[in-house]
mmCIF file of C-alpha atoms in Angstrom:
data_model
loop_
_atom_site.group_PDB
_atom_site.id
_atom_site.type_symbol
_atom_site.label_atom_id
_atom_site.label_comp_id
_atom_site.label_asym_id
_atom_site.label_seq_id
_atom_site.Cartn_x
_atom_site.Cartn_y
_atom_site.Cartn_z
ATOM 1 C CA UNK B 1 84.855 75.165 98.977
ATOM 2 C CA UNK B 2 86.814 72.045 99.357
ATOM 3 C CA UNK B 3 85.302 69.892 101.847
ATOM 4 C CA UNK B 4 88.975 67.952 101.856
ATOM 5 C CA UNK B 5 92.752 69.569 103.203
ATOM 6 C CA UNK B 6 94.632 70.948 99.957
ATOM 7 C CA UNK B 7 98.149 69.548 99.702
ATOM 8 C CA UNK B 8 99.500 72.286 101.826
ATOM 9 C CA UNK B 9 97.525 71.147 104.286
ATOM 10 C CA UNK B 10 97.994 67.538 103.991
ATOM 11 C CA UNK B 11 101.985 68.078 103.987
ATOM 12 C CA UNK B 12 102.255 70.074 107.945
ATOM 13 C CA UNK B 13 102.807 67.277 110.734
ATOM 14 C CA UNK B 14 99.380 68.280 112.527
ATOM 15 C CA UNK B 15 99.193 68.209 116.574
ATOM 16 C CA UNK B 16 103.048 68.349 116.574
ATOM 17 C CA UNK B 17 104.784 71.252 117.378
ATOM 18 C CA UNK B 18 106.552 73.954 115.226
ATOM 19 C CA UNK B 19 110.096 74.589 115.335
ATOM 20 C CA UNK B 20 111.102 78.289 115.921
ATOM 21 C CA UNK B 21 113.270 79.143 113.335
ATOM 22 C CA UNK B 22 116.356 80.989 114.084
ATOM 23 C CA UNK B 23 115.159 84.306 112.354
ATOM 24 C CA UNK B 24 111.924 84.133 114.003
ATOM 25 C CA UNK B 25 109.122 86.672 114.912
ATOM 26 C CA UNK B 26 110.390 86.662 118.794
ATOM 27 C CA UNK B 27 113.710 88.335 117.708
ATOM 28 C CA UNK B 28 111.787 91.445 116.119
ATOM 29 C CA UNK B 29 111.601 94.903 117.523
ATOM 30 C CA UNK B 30 108.441 95.145 117.399
ATOM 31 C CA UNK B 31 107.044 91.700 118.494
ATOM 32 C CA UNK B 32 105.756 92.668 121.739
ATOM 33 C CA UNK B 33 106.260 90.197 123.832
ATOM 34 C CA UNK B 34 108.883 88.801 126.096
ATOM 35 C CA UNK B 35 109.347 85.651 128.382
ATOM 36 C CA UNK B 36 110.959 86.626 131.659
ATOM 37 C CA UNK B 37 111.357 84.026 134.000
ATOM 38 C CA UNK B 38 109.404 81.630 132.751
ATOM 39 C CA UNK B 39 106.048 84.047 132.544
ATOM 40 C CA UNK B 40 104.862 85.646 128.973
ATOM 41 C CA UNK B 41 104.949 89.237 129.305
ATOM 42 C CA UNK B 42 104.597 92.356 127.078
ATOM 43 C CA UNK B 43 107.444 94.395 126.861
ATOM 44 C CA UNK B 44 107.870 98.043 127.932
ATOM 45 C CA UNK B 45 107.457 100.801 125.731
ATOM 46 C CA UNK B 46 110.366 101.920 124.031
ATOM 47 C CA UNK B 47 111.137 105.979 124.210
ATOM 48 C CA UNK B 48 109.638 107.400 120.749
ATOM 49 C CA UNK B 49 112.734 107.970 117.779
ATOM 50 C CA UNK B 50 111.890 111.007 115.977
ATOM 51 C CA UNK B 51 111.920 112.119 113.598
ATOM 52 C CA UNK B 52 111.071 108.555 112.507
ATOM 53 C CA UNK B 53 113.912 106.951 110.219
ATOM 54 C CA UNK B 54 113.051 106.912 106.493
ATOM 55 C CA UNK B 55 111.367 104.396 104.904
ATOM 56 C CA UNK B 56 112.640 103.029 101.617
ATOM 57 C CA UNK B 57 111.614 105.021 98.481
ATOM 58 C CA UNK B 58 110.837 108.088 101.085
ATOM 59 C CA UNK B 59 113.292 110.299 99.072
ATOM 60 C CA UNK B 60 111.415 108.929 95.446
ATOM 61 C CA UNK B 61 111.528 106.722 92.785
ATOM 62 C CA UNK B 62 115.169 106.593 92.424
ATOM 63 C CA UNK B 63 115.957 105.738 95.553
ATOM 64 C CA UNK B 64 112.968 103.039 95.928
ATOM 65 C CA UNK B 65 113.195 98.954 95.170
ATOM 66 C CA UNK B 66 109.596 98.434 93.349
ATOM 67 C CA UNK B 67 109.882 101.464 91.350
ATOM 68 C CA UNK B 68 113.677 99.987 89.651
ATOM 69 C CA UNK B 69 112.512 96.682 89.832
ATOM 70 C CA UNK B 70 112.061 95.213 86.030
ATOM 71 C CA UNK B 71 107.827 94.671 85.555
ATOM 72 C CA UNK B 72 109.155 91.688 84.003
ATOM 73 C CA UNK B 73 109.618 90.163 87.675
ATOM 74 C CA UNK B 74 106.312 90.586 88.663
ATOM 75 C CA UNK B 75 103.144 87.410 88.148
ATOM 76 C CA UNK B 76 101.163 90.193 86.737
ATOM 77 C CA UNK B 77 101.541 93.844 85.222
ATOM 78 C CA UNK B 78 99.135 96.446 83.678
ATOM 79 C CA UNK B 79 100.268 100.000 82.601
ATOM 80 C CA UNK B 80 98.931 101.646 85.753
ATOM 81 C CA UNK B 81 99.061 98.141 88.580
ATOM 82 C CA UNK B 82 101.893 95.380 89.179
ATOM 83 C CA UNK B 83 100.920 92.341 91.406
ATOM 84 C CA UNK B 84 104.313 90.929 92.910
ATOM 85 C CA UNK B 85 104.863 87.408 94.495
ATOM 86 C CA UNK B 86 106.791 87.501 98.312
ATOM 87 C CA UNK B 87 109.379 85.228 98.122
ATOM 88 C CA UNK B 88 109.953 82.674 100.874
ATOM 89 C CA UNK B 89 106.317 82.808 101.729
ATOM 90 C CA UNK B 90 105.309 79.871 103.576
ATOM 91 C CA UNK B 91 101.435 80.310 102.431
ATOM 92 C CA UNK B 92 99.556 78.622 99.879
ATOM 93 C CA UNK B 93 100.550 82.351 98.590
ATOM 94 C CA UNK B 94 101.289 85.879 99.783
ATOM 95 C CA UNK B 95 100.933 88.853 96.738
ATOM 96 C CA UNK B 96 101.562 92.673 97.041
ATOM 97 C CA UNK B 97 99.236 94.698 94.877
ATOM 98 C CA UNK B 98 101.498 98.100 94.210
ATOM 99 C CA UNK B 99 101.283 101.374 91.960
ATOM 100 C CA UNK B 100 103.676 101.057 89.710
ATOM 101 C CA UNK B 101 103.761 105.065 89.836
ATOM 102 C CA UNK B 102 105.647 106.177 92.776
ATOM 103 C CA UNK B 103 102.970 107.041 95.391
ATOM 104 C CA UNK B 104 101.555 106.149 98.811
ATOM 105 C CA UNK B 105 98.117 105.987 99.591
ATOM 106 C CA UNK B 106 97.587 110.200 100.581
ATOM 107 C CA UNK B 107 98.783 110.636 97.817
ATOM 108 C CA UNK B 108 97.540 108.800 95.194
ATOM 109 C CA UNK B 109 95.803 110.546 92.222
ATOM 110 C CA UNK B 110 92.499 110.522 92.156
ATOM 111 C CA UNK B 111 91.895 107.817 88.308
ATOM 112 C CA UNK B 112 94.404 105.100 90.436
ATOM 113 C CA UNK B 113 92.578 105.407 93.288
ATOM 114 C CA UNK B 114 88.821 105.133 91.640
ATOM 115 C CA UNK B 115 90.821 101.820 90.391
ATOM 116 C CA UNK B 116 92.083 100.394 93.328
ATOM 117 C CA UNK B 117 88.864 98.942 94.442
ATOM 118 C CA UNK B 118 87.592 96.730 91.638
ATOM 119 C CA UNK B 119 91.423 95.912 91.316
ATOM 120 C CA UNK B 120 91.753 94.471 94.748
ATOM 121 C CA UNK B 121 88.857 92.546 94.514
ATOM 122 C CA UNK B 122 90.180 90.999 91.043
ATOM 123 C CA UNK B 123 93.302 90.301 93.085
ATOM 124 C CA UNK B 124 91.565 88.179 95.732
ATOM 125 C CA UNK B 125 89.743 86.766 93.473
ATOM 126 C CA UNK B 126 93.168 85.651 91.688
ATOM 127 C CA UNK B 127 94.502 84.500 94.910
ATOM 128 C CA UNK B 128 90.795 82.231 96.196
ATOM 129 C CA UNK B 129 91.275 80.570 93.365
ATOM 130 C CA UNK B 130 94.546 78.720 94.165
ATOM 131 C CA UNK B 131 93.514 75.574 95.810
ATOM 132 C CA UNK B 132 92.603 75.052 99.406
ATOM 133 C CA UNK B 133 92.673 79.131 99.934
ATOM 134 C CA UNK B 134 90.275 80.297 101.965
ATOM 135 C CA UNK B 135 89.838 83.985 102.579
ATOM 136 C CA UNK B 136 92.116 86.537 101.736
ATOM 137 C CA UNK B 137 93.956 88.486 104.677
ATOM 138 C CA UNK B 138 93.963 91.972 102.649
ATOM 139 C CA UNK B 139 96.611 94.558 104.913
ATOM 140 C CA UNK B 140 98.173 97.550 104.381
ATOM 141 C CA UNK B 141 101.278 98.682 106.621
ATOM 142 C CA UNK B 142 102.968 101.394 105.586
ATOM 143 C CA UNK B 143 106.093 101.735 107.930
ATOM 144 C CA UNK B 144 108.972 99.297 105.988
ATOM 145 C CA UNK B 145 108.391 101.168 102.537
ATOM 146 C CA UNK B 146 107.077 104.848 100.957
ATOM 147 C CA UNK B 147 106.135 102.543 97.467
ATOM 148 C CA UNK B 148 102.338 101.894 98.603
ATOM 149 C CA UNK B 149 102.100 98.297 98.445
ATOM 150 C CA UNK B 150 98.538 96.015 99.790
ATOM 151 C CA UNK B 151 99.625 92.398 101.252
ATOM 152 C CA UNK B 152 97.087 90.037 100.136
ATOM 153 C CA UNK B 153 97.744 86.811 102.739
ATOM 154 C CA UNK B 154 96.359 83.263 101.824
ATOM 155 C CA UNK B 155 94.841 81.278 104.083
ATOM 156 C CA UNK B 156 95.118 77.545 104.472
ATOM 157 C CA UNK B 157 91.369 75.781 104.068
ATOM 158 C CA UNK B 158 90.346 74.472 107.564
ATOM 159 C CA UNK B 159 92.960 75.573 109.150
ATOM 160 C CA UNK B 160 91.155 78.150 111.860
ATOM 161 C CA UNK B 161 93.667 78.616 114.297
ATOM 162 C CA UNK B 162 95.592 81.111 111.849
ATOM 163 C CA UNK B 163 92.575 83.298 111.836
ATOM 164 C CA UNK B 164 92.820 86.441 112.132
ATOM 165 C CA UNK B 165 95.607 89.137 113.016
ATOM 166 C CA UNK B 166 97.929 86.423 113.741
ATOM 167 C CA UNK B 167 97.978 84.745 110.275
ATOM 168 C CA UNK B 168 101.359 86.853 109.629
ATOM 169 C CA UNK B 169 102.946 85.753 112.600
ATOM 170 C CA UNK B 170 101.757 82.147 111.247
ATOM 171 C CA UNK B 171 103.151 83.040 108.062
ATOM 172 C CA UNK B 172 106.786 83.095 109.723
ATOM 173 C CA UNK B 173 106.525 79.843 111.170
ATOM 174 C CA UNK B 174 105.586 77.304 108.780
ATOM 175 C CA UNK B 175 107.329 75.197 106.513
ATOM 176 C CA UNK B 176 108.311 76.247 103.604
ATOM 177 C CA UNK B 177 105.958 75.725 100.111
ATOM 178 C CA UNK B 178 107.507 73.372 97.880
ATOM 179 C CA UNK B 179 109.116 75.654 94.632
ATOM 180 C CA UNK B 180 106.726 73.374 92.732
ATOM 181 C CA UNK B 181 103.880 73.709 94.691
ATOM 182 C CA UNK B 182 104.700 77.840 94.615
ATOM 183 C CA UNK B 183 105.086 78.063 91.490
ATOM 184 C CA UNK B 184 102.018 76.442 90.021
ATOM 185 C CA UNK B 185 99.808 78.788 92.770
ATOM 186 C CA UNK B 186 101.662 82.479 91.159
ATOM 187 C CA UNK B 187 101.374 80.805 87.722
ATOM 188 C CA UNK B 188 97.186 80.468 88.640
ATOM 189 C CA UNK B 189 96.776 83.920 90.804
ATOM 190 C CA UNK B 190 98.702 85.774 86.696
ATOM 191 C CA UNK B 191 96.667 84.198 84.639
ATOM 192 C CA UNK B 192 93.635 84.254 86.445
ATOM 193 C CA UNK B 193 94.482 88.357 87.047
ATOM 194 C CA UNK B 194 95.151 88.238 82.748
ATOM 195 C CA UNK B 195 91.839 86.689 81.952
ATOM 196 C CA UNK B 196 90.396 90.437 82.912
ATOM 197 C CA UNK B 197 93.460 92.079 81.266
ATOM 198 C CA UNK B 198 97.170 93.503 81.116
ATOM 199 C CA UNK B 199 99.925 90.787 80.993
ATOM 200 C CA UNK B 200 100.744 87.380 83.117
ATOM 201 C CA UNK B 201 104.600 87.226 83.798
ATOM 202 C CA UNK B 202 104.944 83.853 84.846
ATOM 203 C CA UNK B 203 106.408 80.256 82.659
#
């Protein structure tokens, strides 16, 4: 691991307060806190919504955003899997590992399940190949889409304040990554993955 800050970290206004974006996490229905009379409090629990609203793709592949997305828009893909960049991400890299077939985790075929562990490792190594990346956070929430997807979030090396479960919240608050830096990271991830098989789709 490098002992010098990466370009990503050097660009940050360390020591200054970040501004709250207009569409910040504090406005999310799922954000658990609110400020009342100047005091941070936990929001009251809302009544249950049952049946729950359908997730994207719940009705099958023909209704699924992932299934309709051309494979050439991925960073990398092989016959059964694809890795896509998350647009507008504010970390050194954020990618999604997804099967090309329309499955969720509970109905992932045995052959794809056997590939999943090694492919998660390959994808993590590819994200770690990006300059200035410390541990990669691997998450699976699944509330927004019925198509299985694993998030891999690259924590900037040295920014230990971003460790742990709050990294996705920090990701919403950090300044935008310059497009040239983003494309360079995407290229590194795609070519690193393609070295082990499959096809890189970034120039």
